[in-house]
CSV table of C-alpha atoms in Angstrom, one decimal:
chain,number,residue,atom,x,y,z
A,1,MET,CA,-7.2,-220.8,158.7
A,2,GLN,CA,-4.0,-221.5,156.7
A,3,LEU,CA,-3.5,-222.9,153.2
A,4,LEU,CA,-1.0,-225.8,153.6
A,5,LYS,CA,-0.7,-227.0,149.9
A,6,SER,CA,-2.4,-227.1,146.6
A,7,SER,CA,-1.8,-229.2,143.5
A,8,PHE,CA,-3.2,-230.1,140.1
A,9,VAL,CA,-5.0,-233.5,140.0
A,10,THR,CA,-6.4,-234.1,136.6
A,11,SER,CA,-8.4,-232.8,133.8
A,12,ALA,CA,-11.7,-234.3,132.5
A,13,GLN,CA,-13.9,-233.9,129.4
A,14,ASN,CA,-17.0,-235.0,131.1
A,15,ILE,CA,-18.5,-236.0,134.5
A,16,HIS,CA,-17.5,-239.6,133.9
A,17,GLN,CA,-13.9,-238.8,133.8
A,18,CYS,CA,-13.9,-236.8,137.0
A,19,PRO,CA,-12.0,-238.0,140.1
A,20,PRO,CA,-13.9,-239.8,142.9
A,21,GLN,CA,-15.9,-237.5,145.1
A,22,LEU,CA,-13.9,-237.6,148.2
A,23,PHE,CA,-13.9,-234.0,149.2
A,24,SER,CA,-16.2,-230.9,149.0
A,25,GLU,CA,-15.8,-229.1,145.7
A,26,ILE,CA,-15.8,-225.3,144.8
A,27,VAL,CA,-16.5,-224.7,141.2
A,28,PHE,CA,-15.3,-221.5,139.4
A,29,LEU,CA,-17.2,-220.4,136.3
A,30,GLY,CA,-17.5,-217.3,134.2
A,31,ARG,CA,-16.9,-215.8,130.8
A,32,SER,CA,-13.7,-216.4,129.0
A,33,ASN,CA,-11.0,-213.8,129.9
A,34,VAL,CA,-12.7,-213.0,133.1
A,35,GLY,CA,-9.7,-213.9,135.1
A,36,LYS,CA,-10.4,-217.3,136.5
A,37,SER,CA,-7.0,-218.7,136.3
A,38,THR,CA,-5.4,-215.6,137.9
A,39,PHE,CA,-8.0,-215.8,140.7
A,40,ILE,CA,-7.5,-219.4,141.4
A,41,ASN,CA,-3.6,-218.9,141.4
A,42,LEU,CA,-4.1,-216.2,144.0
A,43,LEU,CA,-6.2,-218.4,146.2
A,44,CYS,CA,-3.7,-221.2,145.9
A,45,ASN,CA,-0.7,-218.9,146.4
A,46,GLN,CA,0.9,-220.2,143.2
A,47,LYS,CA,1.7,-218.3,140.0
A,48,LYS,CA,1.2,-221.0,137.4
A,49,LEU,CA,-1.0,-223.7,138.9
A,50,ALA,CA,-4.0,-222.9,136.8
A,51,LYS,CA,-2.8,-221.9,133.3
A,52,SER,CA,-4.6,-219.3,131.3
A,53,SER,CA,-4.8,-219.6,127.5
A,54,GLN,CA,-3.8,-216.8,125.2
A,55,THR,CA,-6.8,-217.6,123.1
A,56,PRO,CA,-10.1,-216.9,124.9
A,57,GLY,CA,-12.3,-220.0,124.9
A,58,LYS,CA,-9.5,-222.4,124.1
A,59,THR,CA,-9.6,-224.2,127.5
A,60,GLN,CA,-12.0,-227.0,127.0
A,61,LEU,CA,-11.5,-229.3,130.1
A,62,ILE,CA,-12.8,-229.5,133.6
A,63,ASN,CA,-9.6,-229.0,135.8
A,64,PHE,CA,-9.3,-230.3,139.3
A,65,PHE,CA,-6.9,-228.9,141.9
A,66,LEU,CA,-6.6,-230.3,145.4
A,67,THR,CA,-6.2,-227.8,148.3
A,68,GLU,CA,-5.4,-228.6,151.9
A,69,TRP,CA,-6.4,-226.2,154.8
A,70,GLN,CA,-5.4,-226.0,158.4
A,71,MET,CA,-8.6,-224.9,160.0
A,72,ASP,CA,-7.4,-225.1,163.6
A,73,SER,CA,-4.8,-227.1,165.6
A,74,ASP,CA,-6.8,-230.3,165.3
A,75,ASN,CA,-8.7,-229.9,161.9
A,76,ILE,CA,-7.3,-230.3,158.5
A,77,VAL,CA,-9.6,-230.4,155.5
A,78,LYS,CA,-9.2,-230.9,151.8
A,79,VAL,CA,-11.3,-229.1,149.2
A,80,TYR,CA,-11.3,-229.5,145.4
A,81,PHE,CA,-11.1,-226.3,143.3
A,82,VAL,CA,-12.7,-227.0,139.9
A,83,ASP,CA,-11.8,-224.6,137.0
A,84,LEU,CA,-14.5,-224.9,134.3
A,85,PRO,CA,-14.1,-223.8,130.7
A,86,GLY,CA,-14.9,-220.2,130.1
A,87,PHE,CA,-17.9,-219.4,128.0
A,88,GLY,CA,-18.7,-216.7,125.4
A,89,TYR,CA,-15.7,-216.7,123.1
A,90,ALA,CA,-15.0,-220.2,121.9
A,91,LYS,CA,-14.5,-220.3,118.2
A,92,VAL,CA,-15.4,-223.9,117.5
A,93,SER,CA,-18.0,-225.8,115.4
A,94,LYS,CA,-21.6,-225.8,116.5
A,95,THR,CA,-21.5,-229.5,117.1
A,96,LYS,CA,-18.5,-229.3,119.4
A,97,LYS,CA,-20.0,-226.4,121.3
A,98,GLU,CA,-23.2,-228.3,121.9
A,99,LEU,CA,-21.1,-231.2,123.3
A,100,TRP,CA,-19.2,-228.8,125.7
A,101,ASN,CA,-22.5,-227.4,126.9
A,102,LYS,CA,-23.9,-230.9,127.4
A,103,ASN,CA,-20.9,-232.1,129.4
A,104,LEU,CA,-20.8,-228.9,131.5
A,105,VAL,CA,-24.5,-228.8,132.3
A,106,GLU,CA,-24.4,-232.6,133.3
A,107,PHE,CA,-21.4,-231.8,135.5
A,108,LEU,CA,-23.0,-228.8,137.2
A,109,GLN,CA,-26.3,-230.5,137.8
A,110,LYS,CA,-25.2,-234.0,138.8
A,111,ARG,CA,-21.8,-233.6,140.5
A,112,ASP,CA,-23.0,-234.3,144.1
A,113,ASN,CA,-20.0,-232.9,146.0
A,114,ILE,CA,-20.2,-229.4,144.6
A,115,ARG,CA,-20.9,-227.2,147.6
A,116,LEU,CA,-20.2,-223.7,146.2
A,117,PHE,CA,-20.5,-222.2,142.7
A,118,VAL,CA,-18.2,-219.1,142.4
A,119,HIS,CA,-19.5,-216.9,139.4
A,120,LEU,CA,-16.7,-214.6,138.4
A,121,VAL,CA,-17.7,-211.4,136.7
A,122,ASP,CA,-15.7,-208.6,135.1
A,123,SER,CA,-16.0,-205.5,137.2
A,124,ARG,CA,-16.0,-203.4,134.1
A,125,HIS,CA,-19.0,-205.3,132.6
A,126,PRO,CA,-21.3,-206.1,135.4
A,127,ASN,CA,-24.6,-206.3,133.6
A,128,LEU,CA,-24.0,-208.6,130.6
A,129,GLU,CA,-26.9,-210.7,129.6
A,130,ILE,CA,-24.6,-213.8,129.4
A,131,ASP,CA,-23.7,-213.4,133.1
A,132,ASN,CA,-27.2,-212.7,134.1
A,133,ASN,CA,-28.4,-215.8,132.3
A,134,LEU,CA,-25.7,-217.9,134.0
A,135,ALA,CA,-26.8,-216.9,137.4
A,136,LEU,CA,-30.5,-217.6,136.5
A,137,PHE,CA,-29.5,-221.1,135.1
A,138,VAL,CA,-27.5,-222.1,138.3
A,139,ASN,CA,-30.3,-221.0,140.6
A,140,GLN,CA,-32.6,-223.3,138.8
A,141,PHE,CA,-31.0,-226.4,140.2
A,142,LEU,CA,-29.3,-225.1,143.4
A,143,ARG,CA,-29.7,-227.6,146.1
A,144,GLY,CA,-30.1,-226.8,149.8
A,145,ASP,CA,-26.5,-227.7,150.6
A,146,GLN,CA,-25.2,-225.6,147.7
A,147,ARG,CA,-24.4,-221.9,147.4
A,148,LEU,CA,-23.8,-219.4,144.6
A,149,VAL,CA,-21.6,-216.4,145.2
A,150,ARG,CA,-20.6,-213.6,142.8
A,151,VAL,CA,-17.1,-212.4,142.7
A,152,PHE,CA,-16.2,-209.3,140.7
A,153,THR,CA,-12.7,-209.6,139.1
A,154,LYS,CA,-10.4,-206.8,137.9
A,155,PHE,CA,-11.6,-204.5,140.5
A,156,ASP,CA,-8.5,-202.5,140.3
A,157,LYS,CA,-9.5,-201.4,136.8
A,158,LEU,CA,-12.2,-199.2,138.2
A,159,ASN,CA,-11.9,-195.7,139.6
A,160,SER,CA,-13.0,-194.8,143.1
A,161,SER,CA,-16.4,-193.7,142.0
A,162,GLU,CA,-17.0,-196.8,139.9
A,163,LYS,CA,-15.9,-199.0,142.8
A,164,SER,CA,-18.4,-197.3,145.2
A,165,LYS,CA,-21.3,-197.7,142.7
A,166,LEU,CA,-20.6,-201.4,142.1
A,167,LYS,CA,-20.3,-202.2,145.8
A,168,GLN,CA,-23.6,-200.4,146.5
A,169,LYS,CA,-25.4,-202.1,143.7
A,170,PHE,CA,-24.1,-205.6,144.4
A,171,LYS,CA,-23.9,-205.5,148.2
A,172,ASP,CA,-23.8,-209.3,148.6
A,173,SER,CA,-20.8,-209.8,146.2
A,174,LYS,CA,-17.1,-210.0,146.7
A,175,PHE,CA,-14.4,-208.0,144.9
A,176,SER,CA,-11.0,-209.1,143.7
A,177,SER,CA,-7.9,-207.4,142.3
A,178,SER,CA,-5.0,-209.3,140.9
A,179,LEU,CA,-2.7,-206.3,142.0
A,180,LYS,CA,-3.7,-206.2,145.6
A,181,ASN,CA,-3.0,-209.5,147.5
A,182,ASP,CA,-3.8,-208.2,150.9
A,183,SER,CA,-7.4,-209.2,150.7
A,184,ILE,CA,-6.8,-212.7,149.4
A,185,VAL,CA,-6.6,-214.1,152.9
A,186,GLU,CA,-10.1,-212.8,153.6
A,187,MET,CA,-11.3,-214.2,150.2
A,188,ARG,CA,-9.9,-217.7,151.0
A,189,GLU,CA,-11.6,-217.8,154.4
A,190,PHE,CA,-14.9,-216.6,152.9
A,191,LEU,CA,-15.0,-219.2,150.1
A,192,ILE,CA,-13.8,-222.1,152.3
A,193,ASN,CA,-16.3,-221.2,155.1
A,194,GLN,CA,-19.1,-220.9,152.5
A,195,ALA,CA,-18.3,-224.3,151.1
A,196,LEU,CA,-17.8,-226.2,154.3
A,197,GLY,CA,-20.5,-224.3,156.1
A,198,SER,CA,-23.1,-225.8,153.8
A,199,LEU,CA,-22.1,-229.3,155.2
A,200,GLY,CA,-22.3,-228.3,158.8
A,201,VAL,CA,-18.5,-228.6,159.1
A,202,LEU,CA,-18.4,-225.0,160.2
A,203,ASP,CA,-20.9,-222.9,162.0
């Protein structure tokens, strides 16, 4: 499998402003400052495609990126990567935060073409209540053609013992380091296969 190209498509405040549902979608969600933009840029092989804010929680929009993949000699597929606003740090009014939450919940529950939810978790803080609650929330409405996977970011920040313990505890999870790009090919294949496999596109 080979990444052919990736590009920014649009930003939306709510589900009604989102682009037409032409392709399968992989949604990336997690706490602010967990490294979503860095992770998406690594997957897309671009340094500045997804832009991170210097102020945690400042990003307020649902951002769509179109990726194109050569699966084999006769099969090219397109997949939307969707970057959601980070949660946990936003310093805004209660009314505005409630509107964000309403828009995001509606998007997550009603956007039919979402095939994969990628929950990014900071390797240094694997057991935060806010992350546990997010996983429970998504599992409440997960359809049969959807999957939820956990990816631990900033794995390079741990020492060898900590890495071993984390892998032992979360055996079904994936682990990502922004300093080591050698595993990004495997990560791409895993995520795309997870997303398309739910549609029967891949075995």
